[in-house]
Amino acid sequence: MAPALTKDSESWDVISFAVDKGHGVKGLADLGLQTLPKQYIQPPEEQITNSIVIPDDAIPVIDLSKWPNPEVANAICNAAEKWGFFQIVNHGVPMQVLENVKEATRRFFAQPAEEKNKHSKDNSPSNNVRYGTSFTPKAEKALEWKDFLSLFYVSDDEAAALWPSACRNEAIKFMKESEVVIRRLLEALMKGLNVEEIDQEKESLLMGSKRINLNYYPMCPEPELTVGVGRHSDVSTLTILLQDDIGGLYVKKLDSNEWVHVPPIDGAIVINVGDALQILSNGRYKSIEHRVIANGLKNRISVPIFVNPKPSDVIGPLPEVLKNGEEPIYKQVLYSDYVKHFFRKAHDGKETVDFAKI
Ligand code: OGA
Ligand code: NI
């Protein structure tokens, strides 16, 4: 533990405490700091001011109770084209499953640093389980005010052996119970691209691998100087995100400089298009920049499931999309190369997808 007398001083090694020793930003918050450590101060252009934010009600909310009504499928495709983000209600994932995985997230992060740090990059016996803080501390000029546990799903047996017991069962349950709705969304989105059937090859490209993250954004001193998560788009095909009732996720409106809040709706799940689906659809569906503000009053959690191609898949515009003579704007790239590119650099908005541009 850092000596209390020096915790606000220049000489105190914040990085060693938060990153190397695994205390995370939760550890910093628990010290009761009155000022934000300088390592977390973002450049002014990344600080999130209220002046560029428009009101709450813009992001589409889609009621899935009428599925497979074609109007529902249309609404999904429209939202994916115009917003890249939407919320779903009456999605069929039991409320108790959602509550349980939020509770499990709080339980995991409430543990002592020594316990959580058993799953850090240096200590975890597997690359598929990773506890960390910020995004890529080694590549970042300024750190982000967030701790996370990232779990790449391989099999139930591996999860039983390697995932932390504080949250393992609840995380797996959320993944499994969301499978039906994920498949429905992808079916609708594929029909919109004239792909009538999701065969084995498409299934691998669209949902061949999954990663679930548990995110913890503790209360932050001087929140306006930093970010919870910086501007980025996801590298997934689709992201299924469960958030609690605090709010703070902002989405950049397509072709504008306005940031729109994604308001927490009890029982809803947030869906967003990721880069892989933007590439597969040759730019028709939009993977939109988003970010999370830090909160000065409350702790926030979120639980995204990243539905991804298999790492060994090669992704590029689907033949069905190019059938009518449309020019491809993306080349074929190995998905694992794409993901490596994303994780090698700090969050930088929509830059990642340039990696796949022709
Ligand atoms: C992410 C992300 C948003 C949130 O983990 O990629 O954008 O609300 N999270 O936590
Ligand atoms: Ni994201």
mmCIF file of C-alpha atoms and ligand atoms in Angstrom:
data_model
loop_
_atom_site.group_PDB
_atom_site.id
_atom_site.type_symbol
_atom_site.label_atom_id
_atom_site.label_comp_id
_atom_site.label_asym_id
_atom_site.label_seq_id
_atom_site.Cartn_x
_atom_site.Cartn_y
_atom_site.Cartn_z
ATOM 1 C CA MET A 1 0.000 0.000 0.000
ATOM 2 C CA ALA A 2 1.282 3.474 -0.814
ATOM 3 C CA PRO A 3 2.141 5.638 2.182
ATOM 4 C CA ALA A 4 -0.806 7.992 2.741
ATOM 5 C CA LEU A 5 1.347 11.076 3.195
ATOM 6 C CA THR A 6 2.822 10.935 -0.277
ATOM 7 C CA LYS A 7 -0.150 9.763 -2.287
ATOM 8 C CA ASP A 8 -0.847 13.138 -3.867
ATOM 9 C CA SER A 9 2.810 13.934 -4.371
ATOM 10 C CA GLU A 10 4.744 13.867 -7.604
ATOM 11 C CA SER A 11 7.120 11.219 -6.349
ATOM 12 C CA TRP A 12 4.527 8.602 -5.636
ATOM 13 C CA ASP A 13 4.606 5.933 -8.341
ATOM 14 C CA VAL A 14 1.015 5.736 -9.449
ATOM 15 C CA ILE A 15 1.774 3.405 -12.362
ATOM 16 C CA SER A 16 3.511 0.903 -10.158
ATOM 17 C CA PHE A 17 0.593 0.926 -7.709
ATOM 18 C CA ALA A 18 -2.312 0.860 -10.167
ATOM 19 C CA VAL A 19 -0.846 -1.076 -13.089
ATOM 20 C CA ASP A 20 2.047 -3.248 -11.894
ATOM 21 C CA LYS A 21 0.784 -4.157 -8.438
ATOM 22 C CA GLY A 22 -2.777 -4.591 -9.691
ATOM 23 C CA HIS A 23 -4.610 -2.135 -7.469
ATOM 24 C CA GLY A 24 -6.177 -0.594 -10.535
ATOM 25 C CA VAL A 25 -8.102 2.644 -10.523
ATOM 26 C CA LYS A 26 -10.368 1.101 -7.912
ATOM 27 C CA GLY A 27 -7.313 0.988 -5.639
ATOM 28 C CA LEU A 28 -6.685 4.674 -6.370
ATOM 29 C CA ALA A 29 -10.324 5.565 -5.719
ATOM 30 C CA ASP A 30 -10.263 3.639 -2.443
ATOM 31 C CA LEU A 31 -7.344 5.802 -1.236
ATOM 32 C CA GLY A 32 -9.708 8.765 -1.306
ATOM 33 C CA LEU A 33 -7.571 10.935 -3.602
ATOM 34 C CA GLN A 34 -8.785 14.524 -3.904
ATOM 35 C CA THR A 35 -6.981 15.188 -7.172
ATOM 36 C CA LEU A 36 -6.572 13.144 -10.310
ATOM 37 C CA PRO A 37 -3.051 11.696 -10.687
ATOM 38 C CA LYS A 38 -1.379 13.423 -13.634
ATOM 39 C CA GLN A 39 -0.965 10.156 -15.518
ATOM 40 C CA TYR A 40 -4.737 10.156 -16.051
ATOM 41 C CA ILE A 41 -5.077 13.703 -17.364
ATOM 42 C CA GLN A 42 -6.201 13.461 -20.968
ATOM 43 C CA PRO A 43 -5.257 16.101 -23.556
ATOM 44 C CA PRO A 44 -7.973 18.793 -23.734
ATOM 45 C CA GLU A 45 -9.354 17.507 -27.042
ATOM 46 C CA GLU A 46 -10.137 14.132 -25.432
ATOM 47 C CA GLN A 47 -11.761 15.578 -22.313
ATOM 48 C CA ILE A 48 -15.489 15.281 -22.557
ATOM 49 C CA THR A 49 -17.267 18.599 -22.313
ATOM 50 C CA ASN A 50 -21.019 18.863 -22.146
ATOM 51 C CA SER A 51 -21.335 21.433 -24.884
ATOM 52 C CA ILE A 52 -21.027 18.896 -27.692
ATOM 53 C CA VAL A 53 -23.599 16.486 -26.351
ATOM 54 C CA ILE A 54 -27.151 16.339 -27.665
ATOM 55 C CA PRO A 55 -30.169 15.020 -25.723
ATOM 56 C CA ASP A 56 -30.893 11.504 -24.719
ATOM 57 C CA ASP A 57 -33.666 10.136 -26.878
ATOM 58 C CA ALA A 58 -32.009 9.631 -30.251
ATOM 59 C CA ILE A 59 -30.579 6.102 -30.149
ATOM 60 C CA PRO A 60 -33.225 3.658 -31.463
ATOM 61 C CA VAL A 61 -34.897 1.304 -28.982
ATOM 62 C CA ILE A 62 -36.165 -1.849 -30.706
ATOM 63 C CA ASP A 63 -38.835 -4.075 -29.168
ATOM 64 C CA LEU A 64 -38.083 -7.676 -30.128
ATOM 65 C CA SER A 65 -41.342 -9.127 -28.798
ATOM 66 C CA LYS A 66 -42.800 -9.189 -32.338
ATOM 67 C CA TRP A 67 -39.868 -11.112 -33.846
ATOM 68 C CA PRO A 68 -39.876 -12.474 -36.642
ATOM 69 C CA ASN A 69 -42.076 -9.656 -37.923
ATOM 70 C CA PRO A 70 -40.290 -8.091 -40.951
ATOM 71 C CA GLU A 71 -40.757 -4.627 -39.458
ATOM 72 C CA VAL A 72 -38.531 -5.624 -36.563
ATOM 73 C CA ALA A 73 -35.860 -6.925 -38.955
ATOM 74 C CA ASN A 74 -36.090 -3.665 -40.903
ATOM 75 C CA ALA A 75 -35.679 -1.606 -37.765
ATOM 76 C CA ILE A 76 -32.554 -3.575 -36.886
ATOM 77 C CA CYS A 77 -30.986 -3.039 -40.324
ATOM 78 C CA ASN A 78 -31.903 0.651 -40.330
ATOM 79 C CA ALA A 79 -30.407 1.212 -36.902
ATOM 80 C CA ALA A 80 -27.214 -0.610 -37.933
ATOM 81 C CA GLU A 81 -26.906 1.589 -41.044
ATOM 82 C CA LYS A 82 -27.812 4.970 -39.584
ATOM 83 C CA TRP A 83 -26.603 4.722 -35.992
ATOM 84 C CA GLY A 84 -24.461 1.627 -35.573
ATOM 85 C CA PHE A 85 -25.942 1.559 -32.065
ATOM 86 C CA PHE A 86 -29.345 0.591 -30.704
ATOM 87 C CA GLN A 87 -30.981 -0.842 -27.614
ATOM 88 C CA ILE A 88 -33.175 -3.931 -27.506
ATOM 89 C CA VAL A 89 -36.029 -4.684 -25.106
ATOM 90 C CA ASN A 90 -38.093 -7.876 -24.778
ATOM 91 C CA HIS A 91 -34.977 -9.666 -26.008
ATOM 92 C CA GLY A 92 -35.605 -12.927 -24.168
ATOM 93 C CA VAL A 93 -32.525 -12.887 -21.941
ATOM 94 C CA PRO A 94 -33.971 -13.449 -18.440
ATOM 95 C CA MET A 95 -33.732 -10.409 -16.142
ATOM 96 C CA GLN A 96 -32.268 -12.565 -13.392
ATOM 97 C CA VAL A 97 -29.354 -13.513 -15.666
ATOM 98 C CA LEU A 98 -28.633 -9.816 -16.237
ATOM 99 C CA GLU A 99 -28.878 -8.992 -12.537
ATOM 100 C CA ASN A 100 -26.639 -11.912 -11.615
ATOM 101 C CA VAL A 101 -23.817 -10.961 -13.982
ATOM 102 C CA LYS A 102 -23.884 -7.344 -12.720
ATOM 103 C CA GLU A 103 -23.707 -8.632 -9.157
ATOM 104 C CA ALA A 104 -20.848 -10.977 -10.096
ATOM 105 C CA THR A 105 -18.966 -8.037 -11.628
ATOM 106 C CA ARG A 106 -19.242 -6.073 -8.386
ATOM 107 C CA ARG A 107 -18.152 -9.156 -6.458
ATOM 108 C CA PHE A 108 -15.051 -9.700 -8.608
ATOM 109 C CA PHE A 109 -13.837 -6.095 -8.303
ATOM 110 C CA ALA A 110 -14.593 -5.917 -4.567
ATOM 111 C CA GLN A 111 -11.869 -8.516 -3.974
ATOM 112 C CA PRO A 112 -8.420 -7.495 -2.696
ATOM 113 C CA ALA A 113 -5.893 -6.475 -5.366
ATOM 114 C CA GLU A 114 -3.771 -9.564 -4.654
ATOM 115 C CA GLU A 115 -6.688 -11.788 -5.586
ATOM 116 C CA LYS A 116 -7.569 -9.913 -8.778
ATOM 117 C CA ASN A 117 -3.939 -9.621 -9.789
ATOM 118 C CA LYS A 118 -3.626 -13.411 -9.998
ATOM 119 C CA HIS A 119 -5.280 -12.874 -13.388
ATOM 120 C CA SER A 120 -3.007 -10.075 -14.626
ATOM 121 C CA LYS A 121 -0.977 -10.309 -17.850
ATOM 122 C CA ASP A 122 2.110 -11.292 -15.875
ATOM 123 C CA ASN A 123 0.454 -13.741 -13.508
ATOM 124 C CA SER A 124 -2.390 -15.360 -15.416
ATOM 125 C CA PRO A 125 -1.606 -18.893 -16.586
ATOM 126 C CA SER A 126 -3.561 -18.212 -19.781
ATOM 127 C CA ASN A 127 -3.845 -15.402 -22.315
ATOM 128 C CA ASN A 128 -7.582 -16.067 -22.361
ATOM 129 C CA VAL A 129 -8.057 -14.578 -18.881
ATOM 130 C CA ARG A 130 -6.824 -11.070 -18.285
ATOM 131 C CA TYR A 131 -7.357 -8.625 -15.402
ATOM 132 C CA GLY A 132 -6.066 -5.158 -16.121
ATOM 133 C CA THR A 133 -6.553 -1.433 -15.899
ATOM 134 C CA SER A 134 -6.875 1.338 -18.517
ATOM 135 C CA PHE A 135 -6.576 -0.116 -22.061
ATOM 136 C CA THR A 136 -2.935 -0.635 -23.048
ATOM 137 C CA PRO A 137 -0.978 1.257 -20.340
ATOM 138 C CA LYS A 138 2.331 0.734 -22.125
ATOM 139 C CA ALA A 139 1.135 2.390 -25.345
ATOM 140 C CA GLU A 140 -0.943 5.186 -23.798
ATOM 141 C CA LYS A 141 0.181 8.759 -23.223
ATOM 142 C CA ALA A 142 -2.658 9.220 -20.740
ATOM 143 C CA LEU A 143 -4.368 6.418 -18.861
ATOM 144 C CA GLU A 144 -8.104 5.691 -18.774
ATOM 145 C CA TRP A 145 -10.093 5.488 -15.534
ATOM 146 C CA LYS A 146 -11.240 1.885 -15.854
ATOM 147 C CA ASP A 147 -10.418 -1.604 -14.551
ATOM 148 C CA PHE A 148 -11.460 -4.717 -16.433
ATOM 149 C CA LEU A 149 -11.518 -8.492 -16.495
ATOM 150 C CA SER A 150 -11.467 -9.891 -20.031
ATOM 151 C CA LEU A 151 -12.456 -13.507 -20.661
ATOM 152 C CA PHE A 152 -12.007 -15.165 -24.052
ATOM 153 C CA TYR A 153 -14.336 -18.145 -24.292
ATOM 154 C CA VAL A 154 -12.875 -21.420 -25.532
ATOM 155 C CA SER A 155 -14.918 -24.105 -23.768
ATOM 156 C CA ASP A 156 -16.904 -24.715 -20.591
ATOM 157 C CA ASP A 157 -14.085 -26.913 -19.318
ATOM 158 C CA GLU A 158 -11.474 -24.230 -19.812
ATOM 159 C CA ALA A 159 -13.702 -21.613 -18.197
ATOM 160 C CA ALA A 160 -14.294 -23.926 -15.231
ATOM 161 C CA ALA A 161 -10.535 -24.330 -14.814
ATOM 162 C CA LEU A 162 -9.356 -20.762 -15.464
ATOM 163 C CA TRP A 163 -12.073 -18.138 -15.040
ATOM 164 C CA PRO A 164 -12.264 -16.521 -11.582
ATOM 165 C CA SER A 165 -14.818 -18.261 -9.400
ATOM 166 C CA ALA A 166 -16.244 -14.908 -8.232
ATOM 167 C CA CYS A 167 -17.940 -14.401 -11.609
ATOM 168 C CA ARG A 168 -17.391 -17.482 -13.785
ATOM 169 C CA ASN A 169 -20.853 -19.043 -13.711
ATOM 170 C CA GLU A 170 -22.714 -15.773 -14.126
ATOM 171 C CA ALA A 171 -20.537 -14.681 -17.058
ATOM 172 C CA ILE A 172 -21.032 -18.010 -18.850
ATOM 173 C CA LYS A 173 -24.768 -17.900 -18.225
ATOM 174 C CA PHE A 174 -25.038 -14.401 -19.750
ATOM 175 C CA MET A 175 -23.080 -15.566 -22.803
ATOM 176 C CA LYS A 176 -25.226 -18.655 -23.303
ATOM 177 C CA GLU A 177 -28.573 -16.993 -22.661
ATOM 178 C CA SER A 178 -27.809 -14.251 -25.165
ATOM 179 C CA GLU A 179 -27.010 -16.681 -27.997
ATOM 180 C CA VAL A 180 -30.575 -16.816 -29.364
ATOM 181 C CA VAL A 181 -30.938 -13.063 -29.632
ATOM 182 C CA ILE A 182 -27.463 -12.661 -31.130
ATOM 183 C CA ARG A 183 -28.363 -15.147 -33.844
ATOM 184 C CA ARG A 184 -31.640 -13.341 -34.561
ATOM 185 C CA LEU A 185 -29.917 -10.000 -34.892
ATOM 186 C CA LEU A 186 -27.309 -11.460 -37.226
ATOM 187 C CA GLU A 187 -30.007 -13.208 -39.285
ATOM 188 C CA ALA A 188 -31.835 -9.926 -39.756
ATOM 189 C CA LEU A 189 -28.636 -8.055 -40.588
ATOM 190 C CA MET A 190 -27.584 -10.724 -43.096
ATOM 191 C CA LYS A 191 -30.997 -10.710 -44.826
ATOM 192 C CA GLY A 192 -30.479 -6.983 -45.269
ATOM 193 C CA LEU A 193 -27.311 -7.836 -47.229
ATOM 194 C CA ASN A 194 -29.046 -10.491 -49.362
ATOM 195 C CA VAL A 195 -27.461 -13.293 -47.371
ATOM 196 C CA GLU A 196 -30.400 -15.667 -46.959
ATOM 197 C CA GLU A 197 -28.773 -18.325 -44.866
ATOM 198 C CA ILE A 198 -26.052 -18.369 -42.222
ATOM 199 C CA ASP A 199 -24.086 -21.466 -43.279
ATOM 200 C CA GLN A 200 -21.086 -22.821 -41.377
ATOM 201 C CA GLU A 201 -18.598 -20.499 -43.013
ATOM 202 C CA LYS A 202 -20.727 -17.419 -42.304
ATOM 203 C CA GLU A 203 -21.383 -18.597 -38.785
ATOM 204 C CA SER A 204 -17.643 -18.645 -38.152
ATOM 205 C CA LEU A 205 -17.154 -15.186 -39.690
ATOM 206 C CA LEU A 206 -20.026 -13.674 -37.724
ATOM 207 C CA MET A 207 -19.863 -15.430 -34.388
ATOM 208 C CA GLY A 208 -16.920 -17.820 -34.426
ATOM 209 C CA SER A 209 -15.454 -16.543 -31.170
ATOM 210 C CA LYS A 210 -16.619 -14.618 -28.129
ATOM 211 C CA ARG A 211 -15.059 -12.497 -25.444
ATOM 212 C CA ILE A 212 -16.855 -11.190 -22.362
ATOM 213 C CA ASN A 213 -15.476 -8.244 -20.407
ATOM 214 C CA LEU A 214 -16.435 -7.098 -16.941
ATOM 215 C CA ASN A 215 -15.752 -3.361 -16.698
ATOM 216 C CA TYR A 216 -15.439 -1.354 -13.506
ATOM 217 C CA TYR A 217 -15.357 2.459 -13.534
ATOM 218 C CA PRO A 218 -14.859 3.646 -9.969
ATOM 219 C CA MET A 219 -15.828 7.079 -8.734
ATOM 220 C CA CYS A 220 -13.205 9.505 -9.939
ATOM 221 C CA PRO A 221 -11.707 12.721 -8.518
ATOM 222 C CA GLU A 222 -11.807 15.500 -11.155
ATOM 223 C CA PRO A 223 -13.670 13.284 -13.677
ATOM 224 C CA GLU A 224 -13.806 16.020 -16.312
ATOM 225 C CA LEU A 225 -10.018 15.765 -16.810
ATOM 226 C CA THR A 226 -10.004 12.105 -17.810
ATOM 227 C CA VAL A 227 -12.146 9.462 -19.534
ATOM 228 C CA GLY A 228 -13.558 6.071 -18.532
ATOM 229 C CA VAL A 229 -12.855 4.779 -22.037
ATOM 230 C CA GLY A 230 -11.402 6.884 -24.817
ATOM 231 C CA ARG A 231 -12.824 7.191 -28.336
ATOM 232 C CA HIS A 232 -12.800 3.855 -30.127
ATOM 233 C CA SER A 233 -14.863 1.508 -32.216
ATOM 234 C CA ASP A 234 -15.089 -2.171 -31.308
ATOM 235 C CA VAL A 235 -13.316 -4.806 -33.408
ATOM 236 C CA SER A 236 -16.261 -7.225 -33.073
ATOM 237 C CA THR A 237 -19.015 -8.112 -35.511
ATOM 238 C CA LEU A 238 -21.573 -7.179 -32.852
ATOM 239 C CA THR A 239 -21.199 -6.097 -29.241
ATOM 240 C CA ILE A 240 -23.924 -6.924 -26.731
ATOM 241 C CA LEU A 241 -23.531 -4.535 -23.814
ATOM 242 C CA LEU A 242 -25.189 -4.632 -20.449
ATOM 243 C CA GLN A 243 -24.841 -1.428 -18.456
ATOM 244 C CA ASP A 244 -26.054 -0.534 -14.983
ATOM 245 C CA ASP A 245 -28.260 2.490 -14.203
ATOM 246 C CA ILE A 246 -25.497 5.114 -13.925
ATOM 247 C CA GLY A 247 -25.067 6.153 -17.577
ATOM 248 C CA GLY A 248 -22.061 7.789 -19.232
ATOM 249 C CA LEU A 249 -21.696 5.950 -22.555
ATOM 250 C CA TYR A 250 -21.626 8.391 -25.490
ATOM 251 C CA VAL A 251 -21.860 7.573 -29.172
ATOM 252 C CA LYS A 252 -20.691 9.769 -32.023
ATOM 253 C CA LYS A 253 -23.557 10.481 -34.372
ATOM 254 C CA LEU A 254 -22.814 9.373 -37.917
ATOM 255 C CA ASP A 255 -21.291 12.131 -40.099
ATOM 256 C CA SER A 256 -21.439 14.735 -37.343
ATOM 257 C CA ASN A 257 -19.491 15.948 -34.359
ATOM 258 C CA GLU A 258 -22.312 15.387 -31.912
ATOM 259 C CA TRP A 259 -22.065 12.870 -29.114
ATOM 260 C CA VAL A 260 -25.280 11.193 -28.040
ATOM 261 C CA HIS A 261 -25.842 9.597 -24.652
ATOM 262 C CA VAL A 262 -27.016 5.988 -24.472
ATOM 263 C CA PRO A 263 -29.493 6.265 -21.609
ATOM 264 C CA PRO A 264 -29.711 3.304 -19.235
ATOM 265 C CA ILE A 265 -33.052 1.533 -19.686
ATOM 266 C CA ASP A 266 -33.957 -1.053 -17.079
ATOM 267 C CA GLY A 267 -33.752 -4.541 -18.610
ATOM 268 C CA ALA A 268 -32.505 -3.333 -22.009
ATOM 269 C CA ILE A 269 -29.323 -4.476 -23.761
ATOM 270 C CA VAL A 270 -27.229 -2.117 -25.893
ATOM 271 C CA ILE A 271 -26.154 -3.466 -29.285
ATOM 272 C CA ASN A 272 -23.475 -2.013 -31.503
ATOM 273 C CA VAL A 273 -21.929 -2.857 -34.835
ATOM 274 C CA GLY A 274 -18.187 -3.530 -34.715
ATOM 275 C CA ASP A 275 -15.444 -3.094 -37.301
ATOM 276 C CA ALA A 276 -15.662 -6.710 -38.507
ATOM 277 C CA LEU A 277 -19.305 -6.247 -39.538
ATOM 278 C CA GLN A 278 -18.545 -2.890 -41.119
ATOM 279 C CA ILE A 279 -15.882 -4.628 -43.212
ATOM 280 C CA LEU A 280 -18.037 -7.688 -44.052
ATOM 281 C CA SER A 281 -20.887 -5.388 -45.128
ATOM 282 C CA ASN A 282 -18.496 -3.210 -47.188
ATOM 283 C CA GLY A 283 -19.371 -0.171 -45.083
ATOM 284 C CA ARG A 284 -23.144 -0.571 -45.111
ATOM 285 C CA TYR A 285 -23.398 -1.226 -41.356
ATOM 286 C CA LYS A 286 -21.488 1.312 -39.283
ATOM 287 C CA SER A 287 -19.069 0.658 -36.476
ATOM 288 C CA ILE A 288 -19.405 3.893 -34.573
ATOM 289 C CA GLU A 289 -16.995 5.712 -32.291
ATOM 290 C CA HIS A 290 -17.976 5.678 -28.648
ATOM 291 C CA ARG A 291 -16.507 6.587 -25.276
ATOM 292 C CA VAL A 292 -17.360 6.606 -21.590
ATOM 293 C CA ILE A 293 -17.077 9.561 -19.240
ATOM 294 C CA ALA A 294 -15.678 9.188 -15.748
ATOM 295 C CA ASN A 295 -18.124 9.795 -12.915
ATOM 296 C CA GLY A 296 -17.344 11.930 -9.879
ATOM 297 C CA LEU A 297 -20.108 10.548 -7.685
ATOM 298 C CA LYS A 298 -20.702 6.898 -8.435
ATOM 299 C CA ASN A 299 -19.078 3.607 -9.412
ATOM 300 C CA ARG A 300 -20.285 2.247 -12.750
ATOM 301 C CA ILE A 301 -20.102 -1.247 -14.233
ATOM 302 C CA SER A 302 -20.763 -2.634 -17.692
ATOM 303 C CA VAL A 303 -20.553 -6.091 -19.240
ATOM 304 C CA PRO A 304 -19.960 -6.276 -22.995
ATOM 305 C CA ILE A 305 -19.942 -9.527 -24.946
ATOM 306 C CA PHE A 306 -17.854 -9.116 -28.070
ATOM 307 C CA VAL A 307 -19.162 -11.448 -30.773
ATOM 308 C CA ASN A 308 -16.258 -11.903 -33.187
ATOM 309 C CA PRO A 309 -15.006 -13.846 -36.189
ATOM 310 C CA LYS A 310 -12.641 -16.709 -35.350
ATOM 311 C CA PRO A 311 -9.060 -15.373 -35.032
ATOM 312 C CA SER A 312 -8.020 -17.603 -37.964
ATOM 313 C CA ASP A 313 -10.783 -16.263 -40.270
ATOM 314 C CA VAL A 314 -10.000 -13.972 -43.180
ATOM 315 C CA ILE A 315 -12.523 -11.134 -43.302
ATOM 316 C CA GLY A 316 -13.429 -8.867 -46.194
ATOM 317 C CA PRO A 317 -16.570 -7.631 -47.972
ATOM 318 C CA LEU A 318 -18.989 -10.572 -48.420
ATOM 319 C CA PRO A 319 -19.464 -11.826 -52.012
ATOM 320 C CA GLU A 320 -23.249 -11.305 -51.689
ATOM 321 C CA VAL A 321 -22.658 -7.602 -51.035
ATOM 322 C CA LEU A 322 -20.405 -7.180 -54.058
ATOM 323 C CA LYS A 323 -22.607 -9.238 -56.385
ATOM 324 C CA ASN A 324 -24.179 -6.218 -58.054
ATOM 325 C CA GLY A 325 -20.872 -4.723 -59.054
ATOM 326 C CA GLU A 326 -20.307 -2.687 -55.873
ATOM 327 C CA GLU A 327 -16.609 -1.846 -55.491
ATOM 328 C CA PRO A 328 -14.953 -3.283 -52.377
ATOM 329 C CA ILE A 329 -13.616 -0.606 -50.036
ATOM 330 C CA TYR A 330 -11.892 -3.119 -47.756
ATOM 331 C CA LYS A 331 -9.368 -5.825 -48.505
ATOM 332 C CA GLN A 332 -9.187 -9.339 -47.096
ATOM 333 C CA VAL A 333 -7.408 -9.370 -43.723
ATOM 334 C CA LEU A 334 -6.616 -12.082 -41.228
ATOM 335 C CA TYR A 335 -8.829 -11.315 -38.256
ATOM 336 C CA SER A 336 -6.109 -12.029 -35.687
ATOM 337 C CA ASP A 337 -3.854 -9.461 -37.459
ATOM 338 C CA TYR A 338 -6.657 -6.920 -37.271
ATOM 339 C CA VAL A 339 -7.140 -7.503 -33.550
ATOM 340 C CA LYS A 340 -3.388 -7.322 -32.883
ATOM 341 C CA HIS A 341 -3.284 -3.973 -34.645
ATOM 342 C CA PHE A 342 -6.092 -2.686 -32.387
ATOM 343 C CA PHE A 343 -4.410 -3.769 -29.161
ATOM 344 C CA ARG A 344 -0.968 -2.435 -30.093
ATOM 345 C CA LYS A 345 -2.039 1.212 -29.922
ATOM 346 C CA ALA A 346 -3.950 3.502 -27.603
ATOM 347 C CA HIS A 347 -7.611 4.217 -28.332
ATOM 348 C CA ASP A 348 -7.697 6.516 -31.344
ATOM 349 C CA GLY A 349 -11.279 6.741 -32.556
ATOM 350 C CA LYS A 350 -12.004 5.173 -35.934
ATOM 351 C CA GLU A 351 -8.388 4.761 -37.041
ATOM 352 C CA THR A 352 -8.272 0.970 -36.631
ATOM 353 C CA VAL A 353 -10.449 0.248 -39.644
ATOM 354 C CA ASP A 354 -7.963 1.987 -41.960
ATOM 355 C CA PHE A 355 -5.864 -1.139 -41.494
ATOM 356 C CA ALA A 356 -8.354 -2.946 -43.766
ATOM 357 C CA LYS A 357 -8.946 -0.147 -46.288
ATOM 358 C CA ILE A 358 -7.936 -0.772 -49.887
HETATM 359 C C1 OGA B 1 -16.054 -1.332 -24.527
HETATM 360 C C2 OGA B 1 -16.980 -0.181 -24.348
HETATM 361 C C3 OGA B 1 -18.702 0.854 -23.046
HETATM 362 C C4 OGA B 1 -19.246 0.878 -21.667
HETATM 363 O O1 OGA B 1 -15.805 -2.046 -23.536
HETATM 364 O O2 OGA B 1 -15.592 -1.522 -25.673
HETATM 365 O O3 OGA B 1 -17.116 0.599 -25.242
HETATM 366 O O4 OGA B 1 -20.345 1.410 -21.493
HETATM 367 N N1 OGA B 1 -17.672 -0.100 -23.197
HETATM 368 O O5 OGA B 1 -18.598 0.369 -20.751
HETATM 369 NI NI NI B 2 -16.469 -0.293 -27.076
#
